[in-house]
Amino acid sequence: MVLGLLLARAGVPVVVLEKHLDFLRDFRGDTVHPSTLEVLHELGLLEAFLQRPHDRIDELRATFEGRSVPVADFTHLPSHSKFLVLMPQWEFLDFMCDEARRYPSFELWTDAEAVGLLQDKGRVNGVKVRRGGRAGQPQDVELHASLVVAADGRHSALRDAAALPHISYGAPIDVLWMAIPRQPGDPSSTGGHVAGGRFLVTLNRGDYWQCAFVIHKGAHEALRSRGIGAFHEEIGRIATFLADRLPSALPDWDAVKLLEVTVDRLEAWSCRGLLCIGDAAHAMSPVGGVGINLAVQDAVAAANLLAAALAGDATDKQIDALLPQLQRRRELPVQVTQAVQRFIQDRVLMAVLDGRPAAAPRRLPLPLRLLARWPLLRRLPARAVGLGLRPEHVTSPRSPRA
């Protein structure tokens, strides 16, 4: 959607396909980082964006065996927005769509699923689209384009149709997502809770907690077999303030959503006529909540690279020659971020999950002791999470006719 907005702003005819009837989906990426807020500032949209319902986070905290420690302080970032925003992804997408519709060259097709690629002489020149399937009136149509951008997520049908090879790193964890109501007297901070060999993330969403419970890869069915009551006990031991409301908040397993974690990356993000961005090019772990923000960075870089060519008289050959440049620009930030995520999954989260409940309170790990003692150190994880490596800035043109 961000790329669609930027290209339409440059006067490029754009059609964005959304396979569902709307954007309303539970537990899509909800964390909007300062790097993305900076892009909105550069587009003159930040003030309007912050009028949408959201929650603001100035710091992240970790609770280790009952002791709370600040780990990231965003208030010193070199950006206009020195905080994170938690906003439902449907709200984010709806805002971006409203702004994109201000440009006459933008179209959104809902209930429109890209099911295959069109090709001419070995070059992708469009997509096969199934429209109306969710409304019970499916119709297959062909949509031709000078360039197809696959932004259809970690299970991308388009990258599979193009048979683009990828590197899979696997992941030793999965995540269970759930929503639990907040009550007066609850802590206010967003952060992680470590206790008894378990790890729980709680995101303060105003009137509820959005929670992520980390489990061993493939352990979901074994956990379900023990019953929802046993799961309540697990959560209650980690975050005791939630214990009394779990039976009503999570009456059965339908209230708990499984995210099967994968980490992978395409060897080549493009072929003739096709470009992959976001999770379609590089599936990220939920560690750090960076997925949507890296996708936005890809979109900004792609618009900076391609908008002038697509708005002008560039030939297919000239457009194709530009596509590998996006991977050269964005691959290093992705590689570094995935390496950090894999380290945290393998060395930190697995150490927690493989640990045994302590008979007595354990000493804080050294990194947490340092962060607790030296506030200046909290700026480092804030910089890494909030801005990342090589944040992009909007340089794509704005058409005088847009």
C-alpha atoms as one frame of an Amber mdcrd trajectory, in Angstrom:
protein
   0.000   0.000   0.000   2.866   2.382   0.819   4.478   1.723  -2.558   1.116
   2.222  -4.260   0.755   5.604  -2.572   4.280   6.715  -3.497   3.942   5.638
  -7.134   0.500   7.243  -7.516   1.965  10.407  -5.979   4.520  10.365  -8.811
   1.758  10.001 -11.413   2.224   6.284 -12.084  -0.989   4.281 -12.762  -1.231
   1.771  -9.902  -3.610  -1.069  -9.051  -3.272  -2.580  -5.561  -4.841  -6.013
  -5.037  -6.268  -7.024  -1.633  -7.514 -10.604  -1.605  -9.946 -10.008   1.267
 -13.033  -7.830   1.292 -11.367  -5.399   3.689  -8.186  -4.972   5.740  -9.688
  -6.221   9.000  -7.448  -9.031  10.196  -6.472 -10.058  13.737  -2.846  -9.920
  14.770  -1.360  -8.515  11.592   1.793  -6.507  12.390   0.725  -3.627  14.606
   4.015  -1.978  15.593   4.812   1.219  13.666   8.406   2.222  14.342  10.014
   5.688  14.218  11.553   4.811  10.825   8.047   4.493   9.369   6.808   7.571
  11.247   9.705   9.509   9.705   8.520   8.510   6.220   5.047   9.786   7.092
   6.596  13.043   8.316   8.457  13.454   5.029   5.182  12.959   3.164   3.419
  15.533   5.350   1.082  12.849   6.726   2.336  12.309  10.279  -0.052  14.673
  12.040  -3.092  13.192  10.286  -1.821   9.654  10.923  -1.560  10.286  14.655
  -5.217  11.330  14.697  -6.077   7.663  14.140  -6.561   5.479  17.249  -3.164
   4.391  18.505  -1.035   3.773  21.575   2.316   5.465  22.100   5.367   3.715
  23.572   8.353   5.701  24.827  10.244   2.761  26.339  10.291  -1.022  26.386
  10.735  -3.011  29.587  11.586  -6.601  30.441  10.342  -8.399  33.554  12.709
 -11.164  34.643  11.465 -13.420  37.429   9.317 -10.594  38.794  11.833  -7.744
  38.464  11.049  -5.053  35.845  13.951  -3.462  33.952  13.866  -0.745  31.235
  15.661  -2.003  28.115  14.993   0.551  25.343  14.497   4.323  25.569  13.164
   5.886  22.354  13.042   9.475  23.613  16.566  10.297  22.364  16.243   9.025
  18.781  17.431  11.389  16.024  13.978  11.478  14.412  10.849  13.607  14.556
   8.930  10.866  16.369  10.802   9.638  19.426   8.372   6.832  20.192   6.770
   3.682  18.805   3.133   3.560  17.783   0.872   0.566  18.260  -1.926   0.723
  15.715  -4.011  -2.107  14.257  -2.679  -2.879  10.803  -6.141  -2.435   9.300
  -6.100   1.139  10.639  -2.654   1.753   9.134  -3.649   0.309   5.757  -6.953
   2.176   5.744  -5.128   5.458   6.374  -2.590   4.818   3.606  -5.392   3.812
   1.230  -7.366   6.997   1.987  -4.279   9.075   1.214  -3.506   7.097  -1.953
  -7.042   7.605  -3.251  -6.376  11.333  -3.386  -4.338  10.608  -6.523  -6.328
   9.830  -9.691  -3.906   7.154 -10.900  -4.494   4.919  -7.835  -6.942   1.996
  -7.740  -7.648  -0.562  -5.031  -9.303  -3.848  -5.943 -10.690  -5.732  -2.938
 -11.741  -9.379  -3.021  -9.085  -9.681  -5.716  -6.530 -12.458  -5.289  -3.449
 -12.731  -7.485  -3.369 -16.424  -8.397  -0.729 -16.489 -11.125   1.548 -14.569
 -13.422   1.116 -13.555 -17.036   4.189 -13.746 -19.232   5.185 -12.731 -22.727
   8.450 -13.995 -24.203   9.772 -14.937 -20.777   8.957 -11.586 -19.127   6.251
 -11.114 -16.511   3.696  -8.660 -17.898   0.785  -8.985 -15.493  -1.154 -11.181
 -13.094  -4.085 -13.544 -13.182  -6.649 -12.230 -10.715  -9.603 -14.000  -9.130
 -12.194 -11.342  -8.284 -15.296 -11.827  -6.172 -14.327 -15.215  -4.777 -15.080
 -14.304  -1.174 -18.388 -12.775  -2.189 -19.320 -16.071  -3.841 -19.091 -14.736
  -7.409 -15.596 -15.684  -8.612 -14.418 -14.320 -11.918 -10.929 -14.750 -13.344
  -9.480 -11.719 -15.111  -6.103 -10.721 -16.524  -4.408  -7.527 -15.358  -1.481
  -6.412 -17.518   1.280  -4.189 -16.155   4.739  -2.866 -16.972   5.843  -4.087
 -13.551   4.324  -6.499 -11.028   5.309  -6.022  -7.381   4.726  -9.022  -5.115
   3.927  -7.792  -1.610   1.741 -10.773  -0.740   3.578 -11.954   2.340   5.629
 -14.906   3.504   3.436 -17.387   1.595   3.621 -15.360  -1.618   1.809 -17.029
  -4.513   3.593 -14.753  -6.977   7.128 -15.564  -5.899   6.200 -19.255  -6.031
   4.748 -18.812  -9.519   8.026 -17.228 -10.610   9.958 -20.119  -9.017  12.352
 -17.707  -7.333  14.832 -19.687  -5.189  15.076 -18.826  -1.521  17.232 -19.533
   1.509  15.295 -20.875   4.502  16.843 -20.514   7.948  14.022 -22.197   9.810
  13.085 -21.109  13.319  13.072 -22.979  16.642   9.980 -21.145  17.922   6.342
 -20.476  17.190   4.163 -17.802  18.776   0.643 -17.877  20.212  -1.211 -14.538
  19.975  -4.160 -13.526  22.151  -6.006 -10.455  23.430  -6.640 -10.034  27.161
  -8.610  -7.091  28.633  -6.725  -4.494  30.679  -7.970  -3.532  34.105  -7.330
  -0.608  36.479  -4.123  -1.212  38.378  -2.400  -3.082  35.534   1.150  -2.006
  34.678   1.293   0.480  31.827   4.487  -0.589  30.074   4.906  -2.731  26.986
   7.561  -5.431  27.257   8.569  -9.030  27.812   8.105 -11.295  30.853  10.507
 -14.137  31.646   9.642 -16.584  34.416   9.765 -20.303  35.034  11.222 -21.171
  31.637   8.518 -19.257  29.764   8.470 -16.029  27.749   5.458 -13.732  27.247
   5.282 -10.365  25.471   2.540  -7.932  26.520   1.704  -4.967  24.277  -0.357
  -2.236  25.905  -3.237  -1.556  23.484  -5.146   0.828  25.749  -8.157  -1.243
  26.754  -6.525  -4.644  26.201  -3.201  -6.458  26.174  -2.050  -7.960  22.913
   0.001 -10.912  24.103   2.533 -13.182  22.413   3.436 -16.448  24.134   6.593
 -18.060  22.743   6.676 -21.860  22.421   9.000 -24.468  20.954   8.497 -25.067
  17.238   5.725 -27.612  16.744   4.666 -27.648  20.443   1.210 -26.194  19.778
  -0.688 -29.480  19.610   0.926 -30.839  22.766  -0.024 -27.646  24.577  -3.620
 -27.880  23.324  -3.866 -31.503  24.466  -3.280 -30.396  28.065  -6.396 -28.227
  27.920  -7.098 -24.505  28.007  -7.028 -24.496  31.824  -3.392 -25.607  31.858
  -2.620 -22.826  29.392  -4.252 -20.307  31.747  -1.938 -21.539  34.498   1.119
 -21.083  32.257   0.223 -17.473  31.455  -0.768 -16.717  35.049   2.601 -17.874
  36.381   4.472 -15.524  34.040   2.220 -12.453  34.345   0.413 -12.866  37.659
  -1.665  -9.712  37.154  -3.482 -11.439  34.267  -4.353 -14.667  36.092  -7.869
 -13.845  37.333  -9.228 -12.747  33.947  -7.848 -15.554  31.758 -10.870 -17.921
  31.954 -13.187 -15.215  30.606 -10.675 -13.733  28.152  -9.591 -17.098  26.735
 -12.551 -19.454  27.176 -11.273 -21.874  24.531  -8.519 -22.319  21.964 -10.422
 -20.328  19.341  -9.258 -17.194  21.209  -5.598 -18.170  20.692  -3.990 -17.726
  17.256  -0.916 -19.650  16.136   1.852 -17.899  14.178   4.237 -20.435  12.674
   7.514 -18.534  12.623   9.679 -18.710   9.519  12.799 -16.792   8.550  13.838
 -16.876   4.904  15.163 -14.695   2.117  15.027 -14.847  -1.659  18.343 -15.330
  -3.425  17.079 -12.924  -6.105  14.295 -10.481  -5.287  13.345  -9.934  -8.905
  13.150 -11.337 -12.389  12.131  -9.670 -15.627   8.911  -7.754 -14.946   8.552
  -8.879 -11.295   9.847  -7.415  -8.027   9.315  -8.882  -4.535   9.349  -6.724
  -1.401   8.531  -7.151   2.285   7.865 -10.666   3.548   7.535 -11.883  -0.042
  11.270 -11.175  -0.402  12.366 -11.837   3.179  10.137 -13.417   5.831  11.047
 -11.982   9.223  10.743 -13.377  12.724   8.340 -11.496  15.031  11.360 -10.662
  17.245  11.485  -6.870  17.513   8.259  -6.344  15.574  10.248  -5.087  12.579
   8.468  -6.883   9.720   6.014  -4.185   8.642   8.673  -1.505   9.065  11.222
  -3.281   6.871   8.478  -3.715   4.264   7.826   0.047   4.372  11.551   0.698
   3.946  11.547  -1.605   0.884   8.583   0.331  -0.519  10.263   3.716  -0.057
  13.485   2.481  -1.651  11.549   0.926  -4.552   9.662   4.170  -5.199  12.889
   6.188  -5.026  14.418   3.847  -7.590  11.511   3.250  -9.963   8.966   6.082
  -9.805  10.576   8.350 -12.407  11.097   5.475 -14.850   7.556   4.143 -14.447
   6.051   7.621 -14.775   8.112   8.371 -17.869   8.855   6.592 -21.111  11.192
   3.896 -19.821  11.193   0.677 -21.800  10.622  -2.741 -20.225  14.337  -3.415
 -20.615  15.234  -0.222 -18.778  12.807  -1.028 -15.947  14.186  -4.570 -15.640
  17.730  -3.201 -15.403  16.742  -1.184 -12.330  15.163  -4.027 -10.355  18.344
  -5.704  -9.004  19.436  -2.353  -7.581  16.692  -2.560  -4.951  18.098  -5.812
  -3.597  21.594  -4.337  -3.535  20.220  -1.384  -1.560  18.067  -3.299   0.920
  19.723  -6.704   1.336  22.293  -5.660   3.943  19.710  -4.260   6.409  17.645
  -7.434   5.947  20.637  -9.746   6.417  21.778  -7.949   9.565  18.252  -7.849
  11.034  17.651 -11.526  10.324  21.040 -12.423  11.826  20.143 -10.563  15.030
  16.698 -12.175  15.112  18.164 -15.637  14.657  20.712 -14.989  17.417  17.934
 -13.909  19.799  15.781 -16.906  18.833  18.604 -19.435  19.163  20.607 -18.041
  22.083  18.105 -16.064  24.151  14.596 -17.404  23.623  15.676 -21.031  23.414
  17.767 -20.590  26.559  14.607 -19.362  28.293  12.371 -22.128  26.921  14.914
 -24.860  27.677  15.488 -23.580  31.215  13.873 -25.008  34.303  11.882 -23.107
  36.911  14.255 -21.812  39.567  13.772 -22.837  43.186  14.880 -19.350  44.236
  14.889 -15.972  42.462  17.672 -15.883  39.920  20.093 -13.030  39.391  19.396
 -10.726  36.481  21.366 -11.666  33.346  24.348  -9.386  32.705  22.765  -7.446
  29.777  19.729  -6.584  31.922  21.969  -5.578  34.845  23.886  -3.211  32.571
  20.697  -1.702  31.129  19.263  -1.255  34.610  22.394   0.518  35.830  23.357
   2.658  32.813  20.416   4.538  31.195  22.610   5.637  28.283  22.868   2.023
  27.107  19.100   1.887  26.569  19.517   4.144  23.544  21.303   1.359  21.648
  18.438  -1.170  21.457  16.054   1.760  20.842  18.138   2.810  17.836  18.374
  -0.751  16.526  14.634  -1.429  16.877  13.297   2.046  16.112  15.389   3.066
  13.107  17.367   0.002  12.096  20.233  -0.089   9.639  20.097   2.287   6.661
  16.653   3.879   7.130  15.189   5.160   3.865  14.021   8.698   3.098  11.492
   9.777   0.482  13.172  11.126  -2.666  10.649   9.870  -5.236   9.104  12.683
  -7.266   5.666  14.166  -6.825   3.889  14.754 -10.127   2.597  18.304 -10.598
  -0.614  16.667 -11.912  -1.030  14.425  -8.867
